[in-house]
Coordinates of C-alpha atoms in Angstrom, one line a residue:
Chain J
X20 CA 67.2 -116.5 -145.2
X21 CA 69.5 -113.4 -144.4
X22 CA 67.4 -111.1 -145.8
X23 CA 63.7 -112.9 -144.9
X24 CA 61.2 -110.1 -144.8
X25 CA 63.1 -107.8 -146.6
X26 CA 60.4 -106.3 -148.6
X27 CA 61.8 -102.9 -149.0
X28 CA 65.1 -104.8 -151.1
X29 CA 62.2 -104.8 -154.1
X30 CA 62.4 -101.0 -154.0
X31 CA 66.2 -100.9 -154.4
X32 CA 67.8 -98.7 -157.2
X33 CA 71.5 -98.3 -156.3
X34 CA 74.2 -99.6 -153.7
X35 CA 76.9 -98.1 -152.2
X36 CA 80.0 -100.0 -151.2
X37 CA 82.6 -99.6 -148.2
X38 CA 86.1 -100.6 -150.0
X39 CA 88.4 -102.4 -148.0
X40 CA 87.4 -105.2 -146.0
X41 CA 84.1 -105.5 -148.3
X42 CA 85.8 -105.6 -152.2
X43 CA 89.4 -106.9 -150.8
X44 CA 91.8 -107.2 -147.5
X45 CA 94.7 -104.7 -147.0
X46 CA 97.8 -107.0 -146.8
X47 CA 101.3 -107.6 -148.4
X48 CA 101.6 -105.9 -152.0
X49 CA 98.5 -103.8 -151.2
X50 CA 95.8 -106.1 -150.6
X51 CA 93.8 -109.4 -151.8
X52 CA 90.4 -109.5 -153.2
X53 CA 87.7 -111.0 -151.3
X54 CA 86.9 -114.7 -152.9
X55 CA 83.8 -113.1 -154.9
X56 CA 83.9 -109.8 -155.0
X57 CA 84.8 -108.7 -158.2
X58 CA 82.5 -110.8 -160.1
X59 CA 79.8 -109.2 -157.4
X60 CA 80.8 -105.9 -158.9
X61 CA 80.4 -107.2 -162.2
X62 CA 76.5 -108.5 -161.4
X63 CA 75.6 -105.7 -159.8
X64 CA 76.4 -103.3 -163.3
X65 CA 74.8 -106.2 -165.6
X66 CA 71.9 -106.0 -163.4
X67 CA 71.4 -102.2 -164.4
X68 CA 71.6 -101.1 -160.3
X69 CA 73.7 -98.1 -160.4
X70 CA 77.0 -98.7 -157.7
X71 CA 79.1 -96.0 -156.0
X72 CA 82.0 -97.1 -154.1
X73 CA 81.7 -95.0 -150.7
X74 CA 85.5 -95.2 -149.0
X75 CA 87.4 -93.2 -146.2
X76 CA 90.9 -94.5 -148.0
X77 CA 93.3 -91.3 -147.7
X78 CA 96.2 -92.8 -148.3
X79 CA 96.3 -92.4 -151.7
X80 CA 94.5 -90.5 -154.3
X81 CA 91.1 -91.7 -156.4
X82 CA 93.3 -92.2 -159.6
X83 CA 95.5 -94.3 -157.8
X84 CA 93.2 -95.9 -155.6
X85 CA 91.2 -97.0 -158.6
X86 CA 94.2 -98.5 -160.4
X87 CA 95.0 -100.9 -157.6
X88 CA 91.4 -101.8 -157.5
X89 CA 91.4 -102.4 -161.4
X90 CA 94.5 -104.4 -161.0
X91 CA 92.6 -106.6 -158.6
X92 CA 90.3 -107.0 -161.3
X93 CA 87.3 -104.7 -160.0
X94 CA 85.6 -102.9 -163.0
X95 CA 85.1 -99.4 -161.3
X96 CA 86.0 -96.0 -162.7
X97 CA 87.1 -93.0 -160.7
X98 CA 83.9 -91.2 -160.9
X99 CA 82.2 -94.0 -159.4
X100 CA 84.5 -93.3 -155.9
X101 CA 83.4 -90.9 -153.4
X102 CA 86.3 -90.5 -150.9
X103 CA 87.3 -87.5 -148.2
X104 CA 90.1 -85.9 -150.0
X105 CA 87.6 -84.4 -153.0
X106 CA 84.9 -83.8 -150.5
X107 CA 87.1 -81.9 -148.5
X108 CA 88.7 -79.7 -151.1
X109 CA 84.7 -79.1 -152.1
X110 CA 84.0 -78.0 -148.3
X111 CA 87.6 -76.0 -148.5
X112 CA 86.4 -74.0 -151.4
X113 CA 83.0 -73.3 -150.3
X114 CA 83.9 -71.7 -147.1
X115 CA 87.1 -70.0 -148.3
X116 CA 89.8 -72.4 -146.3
X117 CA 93.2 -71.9 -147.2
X118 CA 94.7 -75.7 -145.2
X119 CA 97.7 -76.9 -143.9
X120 CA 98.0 -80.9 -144.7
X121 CA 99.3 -83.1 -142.3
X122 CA 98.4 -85.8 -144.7
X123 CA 100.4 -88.7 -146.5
X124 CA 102.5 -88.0 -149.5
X125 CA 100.3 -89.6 -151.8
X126 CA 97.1 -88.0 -151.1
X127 CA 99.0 -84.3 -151.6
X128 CA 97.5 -84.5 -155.6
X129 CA 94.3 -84.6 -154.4
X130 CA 94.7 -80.6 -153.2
X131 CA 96.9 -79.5 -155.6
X132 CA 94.1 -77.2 -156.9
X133 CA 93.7 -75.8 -153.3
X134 CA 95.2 -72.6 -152.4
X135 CA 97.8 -73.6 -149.4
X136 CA 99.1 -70.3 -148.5
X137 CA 99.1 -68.7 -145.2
X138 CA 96.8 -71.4 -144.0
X139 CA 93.8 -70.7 -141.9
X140 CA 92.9 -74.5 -141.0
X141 CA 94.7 -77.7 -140.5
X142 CA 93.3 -81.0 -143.0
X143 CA 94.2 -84.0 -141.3
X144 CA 94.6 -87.4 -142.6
X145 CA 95.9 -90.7 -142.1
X146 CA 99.1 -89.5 -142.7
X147 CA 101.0 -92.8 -141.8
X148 CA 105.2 -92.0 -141.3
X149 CA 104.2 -88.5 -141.8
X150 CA 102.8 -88.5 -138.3
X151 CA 105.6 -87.9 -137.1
X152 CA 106.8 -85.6 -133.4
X153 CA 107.4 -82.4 -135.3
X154 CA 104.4 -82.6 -137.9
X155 CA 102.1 -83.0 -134.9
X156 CA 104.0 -80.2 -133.4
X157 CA 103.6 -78.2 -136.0
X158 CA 100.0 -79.1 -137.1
X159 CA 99.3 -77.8 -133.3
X160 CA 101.0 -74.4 -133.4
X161 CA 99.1 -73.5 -136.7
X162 CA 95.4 -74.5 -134.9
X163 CA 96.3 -72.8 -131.5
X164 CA 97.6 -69.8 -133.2
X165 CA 94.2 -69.7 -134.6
X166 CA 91.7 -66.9 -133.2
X167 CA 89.3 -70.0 -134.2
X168 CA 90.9 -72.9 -134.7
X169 CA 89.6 -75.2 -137.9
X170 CA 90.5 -78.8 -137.8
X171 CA 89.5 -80.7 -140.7
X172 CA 89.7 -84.8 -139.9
X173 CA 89.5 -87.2 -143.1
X174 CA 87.6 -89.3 -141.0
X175 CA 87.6 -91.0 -137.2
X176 CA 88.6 -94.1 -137.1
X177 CA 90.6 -95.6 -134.2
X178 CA 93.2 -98.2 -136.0
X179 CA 93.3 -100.6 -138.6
X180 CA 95.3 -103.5 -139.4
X181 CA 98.3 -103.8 -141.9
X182 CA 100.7 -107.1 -143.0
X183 CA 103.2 -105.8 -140.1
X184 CA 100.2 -104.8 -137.5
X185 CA 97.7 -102.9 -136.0
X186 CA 98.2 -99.0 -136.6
X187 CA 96.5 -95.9 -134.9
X188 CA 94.6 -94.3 -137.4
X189 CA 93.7 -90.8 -138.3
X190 CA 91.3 -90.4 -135.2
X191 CA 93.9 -90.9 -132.3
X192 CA 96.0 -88.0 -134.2
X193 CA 92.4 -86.0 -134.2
X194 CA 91.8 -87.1 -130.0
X195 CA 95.4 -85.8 -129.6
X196 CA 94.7 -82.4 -131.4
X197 CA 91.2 -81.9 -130.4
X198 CA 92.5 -82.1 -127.0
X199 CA 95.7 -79.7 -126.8
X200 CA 93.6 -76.8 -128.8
X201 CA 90.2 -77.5 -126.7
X202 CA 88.7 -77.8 -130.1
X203 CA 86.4 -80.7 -132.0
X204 CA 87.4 -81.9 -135.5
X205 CA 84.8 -81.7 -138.3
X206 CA 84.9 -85.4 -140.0
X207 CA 84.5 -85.5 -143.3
X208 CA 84.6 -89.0 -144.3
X209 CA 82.0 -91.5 -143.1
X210 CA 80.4 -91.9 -140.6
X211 CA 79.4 -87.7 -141.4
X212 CA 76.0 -87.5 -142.8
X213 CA 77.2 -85.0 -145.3
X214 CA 79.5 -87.9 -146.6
X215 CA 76.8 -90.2 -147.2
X216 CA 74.6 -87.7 -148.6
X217 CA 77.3 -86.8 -151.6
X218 CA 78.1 -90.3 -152.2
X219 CA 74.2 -90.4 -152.9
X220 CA 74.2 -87.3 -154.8
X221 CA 76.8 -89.3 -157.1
X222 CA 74.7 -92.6 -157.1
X223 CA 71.6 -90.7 -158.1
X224 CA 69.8 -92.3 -156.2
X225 CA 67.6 -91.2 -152.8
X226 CA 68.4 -92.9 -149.5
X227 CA 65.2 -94.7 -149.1
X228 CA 66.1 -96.9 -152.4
X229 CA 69.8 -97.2 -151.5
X230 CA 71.9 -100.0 -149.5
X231 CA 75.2 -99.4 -147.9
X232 CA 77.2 -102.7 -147.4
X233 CA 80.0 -102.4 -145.2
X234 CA 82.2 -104.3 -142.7
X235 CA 81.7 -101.2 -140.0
X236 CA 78.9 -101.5 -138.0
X237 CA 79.5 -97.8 -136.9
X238 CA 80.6 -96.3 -139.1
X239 CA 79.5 -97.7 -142.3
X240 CA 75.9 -99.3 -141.3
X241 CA 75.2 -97.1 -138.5
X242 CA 76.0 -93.9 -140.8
X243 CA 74.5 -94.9 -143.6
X244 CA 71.2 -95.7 -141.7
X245 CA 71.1 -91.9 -140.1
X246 CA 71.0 -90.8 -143.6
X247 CA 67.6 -92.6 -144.0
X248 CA 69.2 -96.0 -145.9
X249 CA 69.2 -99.5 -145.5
X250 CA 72.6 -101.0 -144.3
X251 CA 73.9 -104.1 -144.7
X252 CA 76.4 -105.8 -142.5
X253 CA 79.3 -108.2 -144.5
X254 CA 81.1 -110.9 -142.2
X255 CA 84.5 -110.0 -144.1
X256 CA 86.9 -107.4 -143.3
X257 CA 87.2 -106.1 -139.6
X258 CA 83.6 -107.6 -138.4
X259 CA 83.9 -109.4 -135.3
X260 CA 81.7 -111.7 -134.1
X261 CA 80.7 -109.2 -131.5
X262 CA 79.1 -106.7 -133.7
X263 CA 75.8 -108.9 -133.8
X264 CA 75.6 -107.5 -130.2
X265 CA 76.2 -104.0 -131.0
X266 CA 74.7 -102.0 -128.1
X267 CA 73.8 -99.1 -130.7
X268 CA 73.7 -100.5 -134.2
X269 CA 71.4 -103.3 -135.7
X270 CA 72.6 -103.9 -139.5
X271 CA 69.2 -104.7 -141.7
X272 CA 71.0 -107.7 -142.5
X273 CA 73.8 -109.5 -142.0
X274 CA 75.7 -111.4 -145.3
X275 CA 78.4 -113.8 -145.1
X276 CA 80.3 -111.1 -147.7
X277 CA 79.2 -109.1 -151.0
X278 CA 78.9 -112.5 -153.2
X279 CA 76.2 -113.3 -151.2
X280 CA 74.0 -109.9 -150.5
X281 CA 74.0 -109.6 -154.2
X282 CA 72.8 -113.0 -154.7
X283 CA 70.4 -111.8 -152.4
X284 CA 69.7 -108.3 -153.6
X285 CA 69.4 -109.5 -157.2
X286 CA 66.9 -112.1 -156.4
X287 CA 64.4 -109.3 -154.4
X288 CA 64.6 -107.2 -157.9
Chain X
X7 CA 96.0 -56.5 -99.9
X8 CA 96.3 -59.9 -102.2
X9 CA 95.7 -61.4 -99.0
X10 CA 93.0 -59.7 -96.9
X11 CA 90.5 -61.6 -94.5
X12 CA 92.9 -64.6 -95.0
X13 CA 92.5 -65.4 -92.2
X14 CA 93.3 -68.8 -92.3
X15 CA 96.9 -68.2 -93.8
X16 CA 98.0 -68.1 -89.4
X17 CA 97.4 -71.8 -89.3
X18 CA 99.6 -72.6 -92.4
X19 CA 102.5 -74.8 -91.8
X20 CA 103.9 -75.7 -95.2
X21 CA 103.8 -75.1 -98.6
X22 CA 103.7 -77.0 -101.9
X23 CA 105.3 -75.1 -104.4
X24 CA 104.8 -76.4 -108.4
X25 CA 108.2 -75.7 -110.1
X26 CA 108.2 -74.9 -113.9
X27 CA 106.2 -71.7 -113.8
X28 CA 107.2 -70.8 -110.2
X29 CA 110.7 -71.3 -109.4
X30 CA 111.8 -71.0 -113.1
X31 CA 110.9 -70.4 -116.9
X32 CA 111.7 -73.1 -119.1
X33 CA 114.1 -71.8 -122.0
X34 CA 117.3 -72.0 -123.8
X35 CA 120.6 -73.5 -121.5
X36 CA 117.4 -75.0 -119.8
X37 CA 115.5 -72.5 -117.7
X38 CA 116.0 -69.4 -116.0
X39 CA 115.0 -68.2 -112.5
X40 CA 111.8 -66.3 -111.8
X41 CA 113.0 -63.2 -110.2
X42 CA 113.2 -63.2 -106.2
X43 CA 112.3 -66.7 -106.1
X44 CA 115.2 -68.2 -105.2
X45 CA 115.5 -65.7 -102.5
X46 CA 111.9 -66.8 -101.4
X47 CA 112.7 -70.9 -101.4
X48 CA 115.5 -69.1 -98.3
X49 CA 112.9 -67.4 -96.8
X50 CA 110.9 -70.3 -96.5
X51 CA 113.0 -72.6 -95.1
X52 CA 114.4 -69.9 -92.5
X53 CA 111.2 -68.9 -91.2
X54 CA 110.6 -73.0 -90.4
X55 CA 107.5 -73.4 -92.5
X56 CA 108.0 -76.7 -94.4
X57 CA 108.7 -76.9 -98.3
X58 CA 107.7 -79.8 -100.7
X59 CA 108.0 -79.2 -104.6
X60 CA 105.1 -80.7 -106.2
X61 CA 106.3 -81.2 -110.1
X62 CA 104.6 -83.1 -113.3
X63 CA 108.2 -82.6 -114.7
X64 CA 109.0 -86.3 -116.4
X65 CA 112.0 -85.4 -119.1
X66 CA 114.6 -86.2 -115.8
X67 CA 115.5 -88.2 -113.1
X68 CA 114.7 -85.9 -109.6
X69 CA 118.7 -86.4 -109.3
X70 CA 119.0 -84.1 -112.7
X71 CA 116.2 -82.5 -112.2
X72 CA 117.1 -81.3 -108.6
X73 CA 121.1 -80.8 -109.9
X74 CA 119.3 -78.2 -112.7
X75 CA 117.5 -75.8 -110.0
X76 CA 120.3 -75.6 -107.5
X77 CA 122.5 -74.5 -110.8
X78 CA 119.9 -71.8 -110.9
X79 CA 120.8 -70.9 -107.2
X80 CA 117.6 -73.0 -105.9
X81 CA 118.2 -74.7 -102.1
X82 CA 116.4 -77.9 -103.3
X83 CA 117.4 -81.6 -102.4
X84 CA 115.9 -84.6 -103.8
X85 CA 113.9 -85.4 -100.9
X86 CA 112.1 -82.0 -101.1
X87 CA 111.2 -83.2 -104.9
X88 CA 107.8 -85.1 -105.4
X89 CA 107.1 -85.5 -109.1
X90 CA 105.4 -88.7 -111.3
X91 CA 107.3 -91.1 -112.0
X92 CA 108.4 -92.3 -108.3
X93 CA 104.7 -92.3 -107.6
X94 CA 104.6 -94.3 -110.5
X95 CA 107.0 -96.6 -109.9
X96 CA 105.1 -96.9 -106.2
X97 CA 101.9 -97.6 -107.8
X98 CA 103.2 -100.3 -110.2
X99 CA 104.9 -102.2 -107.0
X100 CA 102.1 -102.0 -105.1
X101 CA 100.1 -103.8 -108.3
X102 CA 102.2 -106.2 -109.6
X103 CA 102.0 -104.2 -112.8
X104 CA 105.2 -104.5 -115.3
X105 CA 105.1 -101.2 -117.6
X106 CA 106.0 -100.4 -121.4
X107 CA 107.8 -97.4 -120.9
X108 CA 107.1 -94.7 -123.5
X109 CA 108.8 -92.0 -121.8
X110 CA 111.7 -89.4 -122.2
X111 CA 115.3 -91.1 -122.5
X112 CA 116.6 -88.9 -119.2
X113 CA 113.5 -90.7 -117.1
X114 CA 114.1 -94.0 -117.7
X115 CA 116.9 -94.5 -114.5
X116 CA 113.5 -93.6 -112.4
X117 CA 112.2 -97.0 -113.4
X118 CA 115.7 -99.1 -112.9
X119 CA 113.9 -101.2 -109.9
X120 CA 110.6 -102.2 -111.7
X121 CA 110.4 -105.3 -113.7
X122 CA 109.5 -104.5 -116.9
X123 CA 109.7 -108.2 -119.0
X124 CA 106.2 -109.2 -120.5
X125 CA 104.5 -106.3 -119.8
X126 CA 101.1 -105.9 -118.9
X127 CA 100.7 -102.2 -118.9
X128 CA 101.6 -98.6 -120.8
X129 CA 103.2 -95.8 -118.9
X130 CA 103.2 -93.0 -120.7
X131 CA 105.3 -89.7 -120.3
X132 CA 106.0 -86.6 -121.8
X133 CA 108.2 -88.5 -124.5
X134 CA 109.1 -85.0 -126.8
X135 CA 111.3 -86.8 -129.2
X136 CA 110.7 -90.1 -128.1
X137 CA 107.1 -89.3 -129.3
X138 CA 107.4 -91.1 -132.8
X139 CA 104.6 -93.4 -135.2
X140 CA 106.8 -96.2 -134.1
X141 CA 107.0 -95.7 -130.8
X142 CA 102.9 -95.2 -130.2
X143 CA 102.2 -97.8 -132.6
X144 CA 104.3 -99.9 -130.7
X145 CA 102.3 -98.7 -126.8
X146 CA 99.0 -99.1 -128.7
X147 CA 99.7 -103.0 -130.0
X148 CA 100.5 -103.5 -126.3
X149 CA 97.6 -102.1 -125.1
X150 CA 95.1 -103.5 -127.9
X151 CA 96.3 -107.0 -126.7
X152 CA 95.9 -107.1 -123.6
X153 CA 92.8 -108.0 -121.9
X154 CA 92.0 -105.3 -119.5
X155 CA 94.4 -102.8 -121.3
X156 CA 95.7 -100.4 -118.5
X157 CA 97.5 -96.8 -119.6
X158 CA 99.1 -95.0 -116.8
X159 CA 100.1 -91.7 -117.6
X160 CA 102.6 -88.7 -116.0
X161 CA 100.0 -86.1 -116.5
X162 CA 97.7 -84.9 -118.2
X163 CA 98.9 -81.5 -119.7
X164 CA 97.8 -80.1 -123.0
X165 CA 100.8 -78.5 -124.2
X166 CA 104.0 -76.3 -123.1
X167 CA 105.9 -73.8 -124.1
X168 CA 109.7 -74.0 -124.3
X169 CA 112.3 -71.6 -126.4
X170 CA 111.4 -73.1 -129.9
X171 CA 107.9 -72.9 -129.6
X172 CA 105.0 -74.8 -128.1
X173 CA 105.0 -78.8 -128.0
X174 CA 102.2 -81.2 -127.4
X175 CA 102.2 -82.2 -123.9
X176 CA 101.9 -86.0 -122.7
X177 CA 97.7 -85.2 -122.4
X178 CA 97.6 -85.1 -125.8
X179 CA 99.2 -88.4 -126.3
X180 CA 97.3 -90.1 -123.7
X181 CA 94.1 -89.2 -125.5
X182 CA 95.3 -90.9 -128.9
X183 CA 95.6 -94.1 -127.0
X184 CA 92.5 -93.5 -124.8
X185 CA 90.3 -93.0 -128.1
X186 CA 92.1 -96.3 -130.0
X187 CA 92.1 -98.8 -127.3
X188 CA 88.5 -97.5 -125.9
X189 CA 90.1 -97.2 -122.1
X190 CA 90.5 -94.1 -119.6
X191 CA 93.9 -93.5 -118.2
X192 CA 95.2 -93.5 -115.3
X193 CA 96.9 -90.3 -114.2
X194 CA 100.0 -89.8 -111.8
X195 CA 100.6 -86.2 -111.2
X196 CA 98.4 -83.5 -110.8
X197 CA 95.5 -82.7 -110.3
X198 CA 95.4 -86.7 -109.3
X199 CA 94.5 -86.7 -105.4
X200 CA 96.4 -89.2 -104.9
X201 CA 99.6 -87.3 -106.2
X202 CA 98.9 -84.4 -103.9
X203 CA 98.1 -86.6 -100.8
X204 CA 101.0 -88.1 -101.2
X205 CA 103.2 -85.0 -101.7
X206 CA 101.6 -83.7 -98.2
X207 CA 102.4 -87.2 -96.7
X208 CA 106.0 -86.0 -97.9
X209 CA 105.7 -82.3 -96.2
X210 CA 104.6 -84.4 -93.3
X211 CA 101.8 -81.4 -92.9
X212 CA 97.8 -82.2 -92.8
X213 CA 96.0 -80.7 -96.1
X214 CA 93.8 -78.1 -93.9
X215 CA 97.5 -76.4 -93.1
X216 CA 99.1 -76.5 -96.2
X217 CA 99.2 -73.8 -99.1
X218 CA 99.9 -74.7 -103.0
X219 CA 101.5 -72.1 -105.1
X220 CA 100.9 -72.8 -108.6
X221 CA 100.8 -71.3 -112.1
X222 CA 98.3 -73.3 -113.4
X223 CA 94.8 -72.7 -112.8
X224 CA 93.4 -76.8 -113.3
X225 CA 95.9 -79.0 -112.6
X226 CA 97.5 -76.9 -109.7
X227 CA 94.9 -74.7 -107.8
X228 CA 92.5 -76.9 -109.0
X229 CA 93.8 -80.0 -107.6
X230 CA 95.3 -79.0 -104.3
X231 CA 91.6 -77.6 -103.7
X232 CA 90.2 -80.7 -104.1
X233 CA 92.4 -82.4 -101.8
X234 CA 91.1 -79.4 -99.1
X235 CA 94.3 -77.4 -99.1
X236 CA 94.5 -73.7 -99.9
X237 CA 95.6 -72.6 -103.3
X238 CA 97.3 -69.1 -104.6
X239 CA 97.9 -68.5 -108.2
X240 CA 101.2 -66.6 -109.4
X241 CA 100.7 -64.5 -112.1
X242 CA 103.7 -65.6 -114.0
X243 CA 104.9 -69.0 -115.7
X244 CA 101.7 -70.2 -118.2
X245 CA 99.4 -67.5 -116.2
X246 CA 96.8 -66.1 -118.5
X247 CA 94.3 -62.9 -117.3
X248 CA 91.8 -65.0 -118.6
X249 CA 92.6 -67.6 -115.7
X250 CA 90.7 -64.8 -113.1
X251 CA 87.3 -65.4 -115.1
X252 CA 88.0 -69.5 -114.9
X253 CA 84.5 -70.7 -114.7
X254 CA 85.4 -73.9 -112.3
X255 CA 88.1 -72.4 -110.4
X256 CA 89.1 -70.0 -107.9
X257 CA 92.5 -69.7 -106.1
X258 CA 92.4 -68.5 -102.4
X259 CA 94.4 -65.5 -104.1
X260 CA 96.0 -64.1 -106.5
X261 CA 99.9 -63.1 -106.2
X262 CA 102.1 -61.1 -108.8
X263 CA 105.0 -64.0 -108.0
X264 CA 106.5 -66.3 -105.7
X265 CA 108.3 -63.9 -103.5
X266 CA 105.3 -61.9 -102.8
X267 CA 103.1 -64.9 -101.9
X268 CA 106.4 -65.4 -99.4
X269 CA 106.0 -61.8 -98.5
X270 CA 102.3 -62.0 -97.1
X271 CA 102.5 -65.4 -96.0
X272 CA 105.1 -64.9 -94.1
X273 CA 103.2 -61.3 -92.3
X274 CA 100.5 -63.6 -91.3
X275 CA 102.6 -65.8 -89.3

């Protein structure tokens, strides 16, 4: 019934997947799995639809990201997770950037292969405790000092919830810099078209036969449908009620969570 | 010659003076005078014009504030002193608002009057320090929660200069919240109108015979034009040459420093 009319699910070669709030929830001892979800991820590779998981995580690298997600039981490999730290080392290199990180600890790896000298743009990230009054301070000095100040965001989002809370996320850091330096952030990370078209790129697969399932209506469906695909909407993660009334975005469909838009998915093949 | 065809400068009556910029430089031991200006805050007051200092300073109480530039040799009291947070304070009376203080530790005695248990709104300073991922987690939980979330802030500055180097100013800040919690700040200080009105109401002079000296373009010139007074620029303090091709804005003059804006004032007279 969710999906009713869906013709265009027939023509469906690959899916890309948000992360948290979709596959598990961030909580104590780094998160739960959503009731479903892994064996989802397991129906989805027997089926023979190729999977890409399609995350603005920065708090951690891919090889670590991954092994939480394996010990959570998800069968998923690092090449199968398209996140902003590589793609932002790829857009460093292209154009030459030399960055200064105001990042957390644990993503640092991901740029280790970066040159960081005498930096001529500022990578930001959700850095967490490292967003601290001086690191701002000094993140600032290094873009205004700029003849044209680079800022680099690893995405936009406003705040997300932990065990102890709600925290501001890596966009109110990128407001507060954009602001003092008259400048505006480039995002890598969803909801950036270029994201979504490299996560594609890795999937193989063109937009038109490609789903994104997310919990963000902005940021993953509404992305993912400016890119030319199909979006999904799960009722897991940070989806409110609300959403359905989105004055912008309208999900293809809404799912009561991944277990169920593969049921769904798989029975259009 | 600064001053030809003005005219109007014969009907003026008193003067706003911003402070930082102005009367002093901020810098190590805590500021130094601007040459001749104490000299020209005498001037002032002998020739029987009317003197109001018009300050976004929020790291101290007026009292220190006021005890600081008459260590520099400045003939200020504390009723000569409007700045933000006592407008603050007036405006959260005058609403039954209780605030969350996220302000500089020297500011807090401003706010000794106003009940601040259960509070139902953010006021938000220039913090320095105090600025921490705490701390503006802590203001943004607040806000989130509430149900008409409502951010008051002491300015809205980009950034200053002091002897270590530039910091983010409270404007920066303000946007981080403004972007997470999806609300626009309120702003006591300049440019607000109401902070300006109310410093005239102090001066005890009409708008159409009052003159603000200033160092910066926006929030002082800017400002006091809107509120229909005059406005001369001082080329010292955060003055750029840039500031004399400002696309929105265009002091009544342009003056090398306070004493010389004293200087031709004063001739009109």
């Amino acid at each position: 019934a969710a999906m009713a009319g869906c013709g265009w699910a027939r023509a469906v070669r690959g899916l890309l997947l948000d992360v948290s709030g979709v596959l598990y929830d961030s909580g104590a001892d780094g998160g739960v799995p959503i009731a479903g979800s892994a064996e989802a991820v397991r129906r989805i590779k027997a089926s023979g639809l190729k999977l890409q998981l399609c995350t603005n995580e920065t708090q951690a690298t891919r090889e670590n990201f991954v092994r939480k997600l394996r010990a959570m039981g998800f069968d998923i490999s690092v090449a199968e997770v398209t996140a902003p730290a590589p793609a932002a080392c790829h857009l460093l290199r292209e154009r030459g950037l030399r960055p200064h990180l105001l990042v957390h600890d644990d993503l640092v790896p991901e740029f280790a292969e970066v040159d960081k000298t005498n930096p001529n743009c500022v990578v930001l990230g959700d850095a967490a405790e490292n967003f601290t009054y001086e690191n701002l301070n000094e993140a600032f000095r290094l873009l205004i000092g700029m003849e044209k100040p680079i800022l680099i965001s690893l995405g936009k989002g406003r705040y997300y919830k932990e065990t102890d809370g709600l925290k501001l996320d890596v966009g109110a850091y990128m407001k507060a810099l954009e602001y003092a330096c008259d400048v505006q952030a480039e995002v890598v990370g969803k909801p950036a078209k270029r994201f979504f078209e490299s996560a594609l790129a890795e999937l193989g697969v063109p937009p038109e036969q490609a789903i994104m399932i997310g919990d963000d209506i902005v940021n993953d469906v509404g992305g993912a449908q400016q890119c030319g695909m199909r979006a999904l909407q799960v009722r897991t993660g940070k989806f409110r009620p609300s959403d359905e009334k989105h004055p912008e975005v309208r999900p293809d469909a809404y799912v009561n969570n991944l277990a169920e838009a593969v049921d769904i998915i798989l029975q259009h093949l």
